[in-house]
Amino acid sequence: MNLSKMRNLLFLTFIYFLFVPNLFARSAPDSFADLVEELIPSVVSIASKTIIKEQNQQQPIPRFPEGSPFDEFFKDFFDNQQRQSPSQRPMYGLGSGFIIDSSGIVVTNNHVIEGADEITIIMSDQEEYKAELLGRDPKADLAVLKFDPGEKKLNSVNWGNSDEVRVGDWNIAIGNPLGLGGTVTAGIVSAISRDIGNGPYVKFIQTDASINRGNSGGPLFNIDGEVIGINTAIISQTGGSIGLGFAIPANSAKKIIQQLKDFGRTKRGWLGVQITPVSREIAESLGLLNEKGAFISNLNPEGPSKEAGLQEGDVILKFNNIEINKMTDLPRVVAESD
C-alpha cells in the first residue's frame, strides 16, 4: 500500500470514530412539544367529592322560669335535634390519572380517591365523566377507575420498561397540579430504587421534574412517550416542588393494576417470617462476607417458610433468584411473586 492510500485510510478511520458515536448517543430533543401533543389526551384530571358528616354545634336553649312547661318542651326538642340532624359538608380533592385502555380504564393513586363518594374524570378537552372504582391497593397507593366514554375515542398510554431506566435519563411529567390540568414539566431521573418510608412494597424512581400537589396519580414518561412511573409523592418543607419527586416504577405497578382490574384487590406472596437487617455482628457470627440479606428472627409455624424448611437464624440471600441486598428488599420481592 502506497503512502497516499494509507493517509486516505487513516483520515477515513478518524472521521468514522469522530462521528459514529454521536449517531448512537441519546440526546434531548430541541423541544418536547410534538411528543407532549400526542401524550396530553391520555392524561386526565380527577376530582373527588367526599361527604363529611358532622354533628351540629350545640345551640343555646332558651331560658324559661323554673317549672315552666316550655322549659321541658324546648329541652327535649333541642336534644332531639342534636341527635338526629348531623350537618353534612362536601370535601373536594384533585389529582391526576392516565388512560391505560380505550374502554375507559384509568390509573391513579389510592390517596387521590380514598373515601370518595363521587369521582369525576376530566379530560384534556374539559369533557367530564362519572367514574366508578374497580379496585384499590392502599399499601402500594394505586387505584383503578372505570368510566364510560360513550362514542368518544380515547387515547391510551404505552407502558415502558422501568427496569431500563438510568440515572440521568430525561423524563416528562404531565398532571393536574393545584387544579391546573394539562401541566407539563420535564427533568431527569435523579435516582432509582429509593426507599422513602412509604411502605415495603415499592422502591421509587426519583425525578427532579416539578411535581406538586395534584400531580399525584399522573404519569412519568420517558422521551419515547412510554410510562415509566406513576407520580406519587414529594419531599418538601413548603408543600411545593423543590425537585424531589417520586414515582412508582411502571414494572412494579403493572402487575398490581392488572389484579385490581381483574379481582378488585391485590394478591401478594407470603413467606411467614419476621426479619431484621443483617448486622455486622450477625454476619461475623455466621461467617458471611458482608451484611447483605434478611435475617429471620421469628417464624410463623403455619407459614410456607416453615414448610419449606427455613429456620430462625437463617439469612435469606436470594428469593426467586433475585438477590436480597437489604432486608427491605425481601417484602417487595415476595409480594411481587406469584
XYZ file of C-alpha atoms in Angstrom:
338
model
C 0.000 0.000 0.000
C 1.446 3.348 -1.030
C 1.708 6.343 1.282
C -1.194 8.241 -0.335
C -3.672 5.380 0.163
C -2.537 4.907 3.756
C -3.157 8.597 4.504
C -6.654 8.382 2.995
C -7.418 5.266 5.070
C -6.241 6.918 8.289
C -8.336 10.013 7.503
C -11.493 7.940 6.898
C -10.890 5.977 10.126
C -10.572 9.257 12.060
C -13.829 10.562 10.570
C -15.599 7.280 11.460
C -14.608 7.389 15.135
C -15.372 11.107 15.324
C -18.970 10.887 14.114
C -20.258 7.323 14.647
C -20.581 7.551 18.486
C -22.802 10.591 18.043
C -25.143 8.581 15.827
C -25.964 6.266 18.726
C -25.984 8.762 21.624
C -29.405 9.664 23.046
C -29.822 13.408 23.326
C -32.706 15.607 24.395
C -34.784 16.974 21.525
C -34.850 20.685 20.812
C -38.449 20.654 22.034
C -40.812 18.197 23.703
C -43.794 19.890 22.051
C -44.567 17.246 19.398
C -44.316 14.433 21.936
C -46.410 16.256 24.543
C -49.118 16.997 21.974
C -49.538 13.248 21.480
C -49.493 12.418 25.195
C -51.764 15.033 26.764
C -55.074 13.447 25.588
C -54.210 10.282 27.534
C -53.766 12.180 30.823
C -56.828 13.114 32.885
C -57.649 15.214 35.913
C -59.551 13.530 38.735
C -61.952 15.360 41.032
C -63.196 13.532 44.107
C -66.085 14.511 46.371
C -66.438 13.182 49.897
C -69.403 13.919 52.152
C -68.271 14.677 55.683
C -70.890 14.251 58.388
C -70.588 16.404 61.475
C -72.799 16.795 64.492
C -74.375 20.222 64.702
C -72.701 22.570 67.121
C -74.511 22.856 70.427
C -77.087 25.614 70.193
C -78.143 27.553 73.314
C -81.531 26.557 74.729
C -83.918 29.427 75.531
C -84.249 30.007 79.265
C -87.654 29.940 80.953
C -88.747 30.215 84.571
C -88.106 27.046 86.515
C -91.077 24.720 86.310
C -92.410 26.324 83.127
C -93.927 23.799 80.665
C -91.897 25.465 77.883
C -88.641 24.647 79.687
C -89.131 20.883 79.361
C -90.544 21.167 75.815
C -87.584 23.096 74.387
C -85.059 20.929 76.209
C -86.495 17.771 74.619
C -86.739 19.487 71.212
C -83.093 20.661 71.135
C -81.732 17.342 72.451
C -83.573 15.522 69.671
C -82.246 17.937 67.043
C -78.640 17.405 68.151
C -79.036 13.620 67.911
C -80.892 13.350 64.627
C -79.676 16.226 62.462
C -75.933 15.965 61.800
C -74.710 18.544 59.317
C -73.106 17.466 56.052
C -70.453 19.232 54.067
C -68.641 18.169 50.906
C -64.855 17.902 50.795
C -63.222 18.078 47.378
C -59.915 16.678 46.199
C -57.945 16.989 42.978
C -55.457 14.638 41.411
C -54.268 13.149 38.159
C -54.552 9.899 36.272
C -53.978 8.342 32.871
C -55.898 6.113 30.498
C -54.468 2.613 30.046
C -57.303 1.174 27.944
C -59.546 2.769 25.335
C -62.598 1.253 27.060
C -62.167 3.849 29.800
C -59.761 2.309 32.344
C -57.835 4.909 34.348
C -54.935 4.517 36.791
C -54.306 6.899 39.674
C -53.078 6.898 43.282
C -55.213 5.450 46.034
C -54.847 8.592 48.133
C -56.424 10.651 45.324
C -59.776 8.827 45.587
C -59.703 7.232 49.031
C -63.055 7.577 50.780
C -64.622 9.449 47.852
C -68.386 9.291 47.408
C -68.191 10.660 43.880
C -65.351 10.575 41.325
C -65.232 12.672 38.168
C -62.833 12.214 35.252
C -61.971 15.456 33.451
C -60.439 15.018 30.006
C -57.890 17.320 28.433
C -60.711 18.883 26.355
C -62.628 19.536 29.634
C -65.299 16.893 28.994
C -66.386 15.277 32.268
C -67.423 11.698 33.068
C -68.523 9.989 36.267
C -66.221 7.137 37.242
C -66.541 4.032 39.367
C -63.827 2.404 41.449
C -62.729 -1.011 40.173
C -60.153 -1.636 42.885
C -57.541 -0.031 45.060
C -54.385 -1.022 46.911
C -53.573 1.298 49.842
C -50.244 -0.432 50.529
C -48.937 0.362 47.040
C -51.018 3.571 46.767
C -52.625 2.545 43.488
C -56.231 2.608 42.277
C -58.030 1.671 39.056
C -61.132 3.522 37.847
C -63.611 2.897 35.038
C -65.775 5.353 33.110
C -67.984 5.074 30.055
C -66.647 7.262 27.222
C -69.697 6.662 25.007
C -68.804 7.441 21.406
C -65.654 9.334 22.363
C -62.422 7.810 21.097
C -59.830 7.642 23.850
C -56.048 7.832 23.697
C -54.312 5.331 25.966
C -50.696 5.213 27.117
C -47.988 2.678 26.374
C -46.030 1.156 29.246
C -42.260 1.411 29.288
C -39.714 -0.841 30.983
C -38.808 0.888 34.240
C -36.002 -1.633 34.849
C -34.121 0.002 31.978
C -34.359 3.488 33.475
C -30.958 5.006 34.237
C -29.962 7.905 36.419
C -29.666 10.934 34.148
C -32.390 9.877 31.671
C -34.822 12.594 30.571
C -38.410 12.311 31.732
C -41.676 14.250 31.405
C -44.458 14.604 33.983
C -47.985 15.591 32.976
C -50.727 16.209 35.513
C -53.126 18.464 37.355
C -51.096 20.373 39.966
C -53.211 22.746 42.082
C -56.093 22.241 39.647
C -54.085 23.418 36.635
C -54.822 20.449 34.377
C -52.539 19.582 31.487
C -49.413 20.963 33.163
C -46.175 19.617 31.670
C -42.789 19.562 33.407
C -39.534 17.899 32.420
C -36.426 16.768 34.240
C -34.052 13.874 34.658
C -34.082 10.707 36.708
C -32.258 11.696 39.887
C -32.083 8.234 41.467
C -33.664 4.789 41.280
C -34.811 2.290 43.916
C -35.440 4.985 46.510
C -36.913 3.934 49.855
C -38.830 6.926 51.263
C -40.705 5.096 54.003
C -43.994 4.751 52.099
C -44.330 1.042 52.766
C -42.330 -2.088 51.977
C -43.693 -2.848 48.520
C -42.327 -0.059 46.309
C -38.879 1.310 45.513
C -39.398 4.701 43.878
C -37.930 6.474 40.872
C -36.731 9.906 41.951
C -37.084 12.782 39.481
C -36.331 16.490 39.530
C -39.237 17.252 37.176
C -41.537 19.606 39.076
C -44.157 17.589 40.979
C -46.728 19.473 43.055
C -49.981 18.748 44.875
C -52.425 17.460 42.290
C -49.741 15.704 40.239
C -50.411 12.568 42.279
C -51.511 9.680 40.075
C -50.213 11.244 36.874
C -47.753 9.569 34.528
C -43.996 9.988 34.305
C -42.975 9.468 30.668
C -39.635 8.759 29.052
C -38.742 10.618 25.868
C -40.177 7.766 23.809
C -43.592 8.642 25.253
C -43.817 5.497 27.411
C -44.975 5.500 31.026
C -42.063 4.569 33.286
C -43.647 5.643 36.567
C -46.691 6.961 38.420
C -46.056 10.244 40.228
C -46.943 9.712 43.865
C -45.044 11.780 46.412
C -42.765 14.740 47.009
C -40.438 15.725 49.814
C -40.849 19.395 50.614
C -40.793 21.641 53.670
C -43.043 24.164 51.943
C -45.528 21.874 50.188
C -44.273 22.994 46.765
C -41.784 21.358 44.444
C -38.121 21.596 45.386
C -37.033 18.992 42.828
C -37.603 15.899 44.968
C -40.417 13.970 43.286
C -41.041 10.239 43.477
C -42.824 7.853 41.117
C -43.898 4.221 41.448
C -41.942 2.284 38.780
C -44.097 1.002 35.924
C -42.894 -2.585 36.289
C -43.940 -2.625 39.957
C -47.318 -1.071 39.166
C -48.409 -3.138 36.146
C -48.995 -6.417 37.958
C -50.900 -4.704 40.778
C -53.023 -2.768 38.284
C -53.910 -5.940 36.389
C -55.031 -7.615 39.616
C -57.125 -4.600 40.589
C -58.808 -4.755 37.178
C -59.448 -8.489 37.413
C -60.204 -9.014 41.110
C -60.690 -5.574 42.671
C -57.842 -6.276 45.090
C -54.192 -7.281 45.168
C -52.936 -10.811 45.752
C -49.470 -10.857 47.306
C -46.987 -13.595 48.043
C -46.495 -14.527 51.701
C -43.484 -16.060 53.414
C -44.495 -16.080 57.093
C -41.311 -14.745 58.651
C -40.249 -11.812 60.764
C -36.971 -10.349 59.581
C -34.303 -7.918 60.739
C -31.255 -6.425 58.990
C -28.038 -8.444 58.905
C -25.815 -6.554 61.315
C -22.029 -6.737 61.331
C -22.171 -8.963 64.425
C -24.628 -11.374 62.775
C -22.536 -11.502 59.592
C -19.360 -12.260 61.552
C -21.024 -14.903 63.721
C -22.370 -16.704 60.653
C -19.179 -16.337 58.657
C -20.779 -14.153 55.994
C -18.569 -11.978 53.801
C -20.877 -8.947 54.037
C -24.096 -7.660 55.606
C -26.396 -8.466 52.713
C -29.654 -10.351 53.102
C -32.505 -10.610 55.594
C -32.072 -12.320 58.972
C -35.021 -14.498 60.103
C -35.783 -13.566 63.704
C -39.113 -15.382 64.003
C -41.026 -17.977 62.037
C -44.766 -18.453 61.666
C -45.349 -22.161 62.421
C -48.203 -22.247 59.896
C -46.415 -20.255 57.188
C -44.946 -21.558 53.928
C -41.404 -20.801 55.125
C -41.731 -23.389 57.900
C -42.921 -26.000 55.442
C -40.011 -25.156 53.142
C -37.525 -25.885 55.932
C -36.419 -22.374 56.859
C -35.391 -21.823 60.470
C -34.949 -18.921 62.835
C -31.414 -17.627 62.472
C -31.253 -18.293 58.721
C -30.294 -15.468 56.375
C -32.191 -15.141 53.103
C -29.749 -14.034 50.398
C -31.905 -14.745 47.318
C -35.600 -15.172 46.575
C -36.815 -16.364 43.157
C -33.207 -15.959 42.043
C -33.315 -12.248 42.938
C -30.562 -11.049 45.251
C -31.668 -9.606 48.594
C -29.143 -6.853 49.239
C -31.055 -5.229 52.100
C -33.702 -6.528 54.477
C -36.243 -4.152 52.920
C -35.817 -5.850 49.521
C -37.406 -9.107 50.714
C -41.018 -7.946 51.377
C -41.196 -6.295 47.941
C -39.757 -9.305 46.085
C -42.000 -11.768 47.948
C -45.085 -9.590 47.388
C -44.420 -9.492 43.639
C -44.042 -13.280 43.368
C -46.805 -15.489 42.011
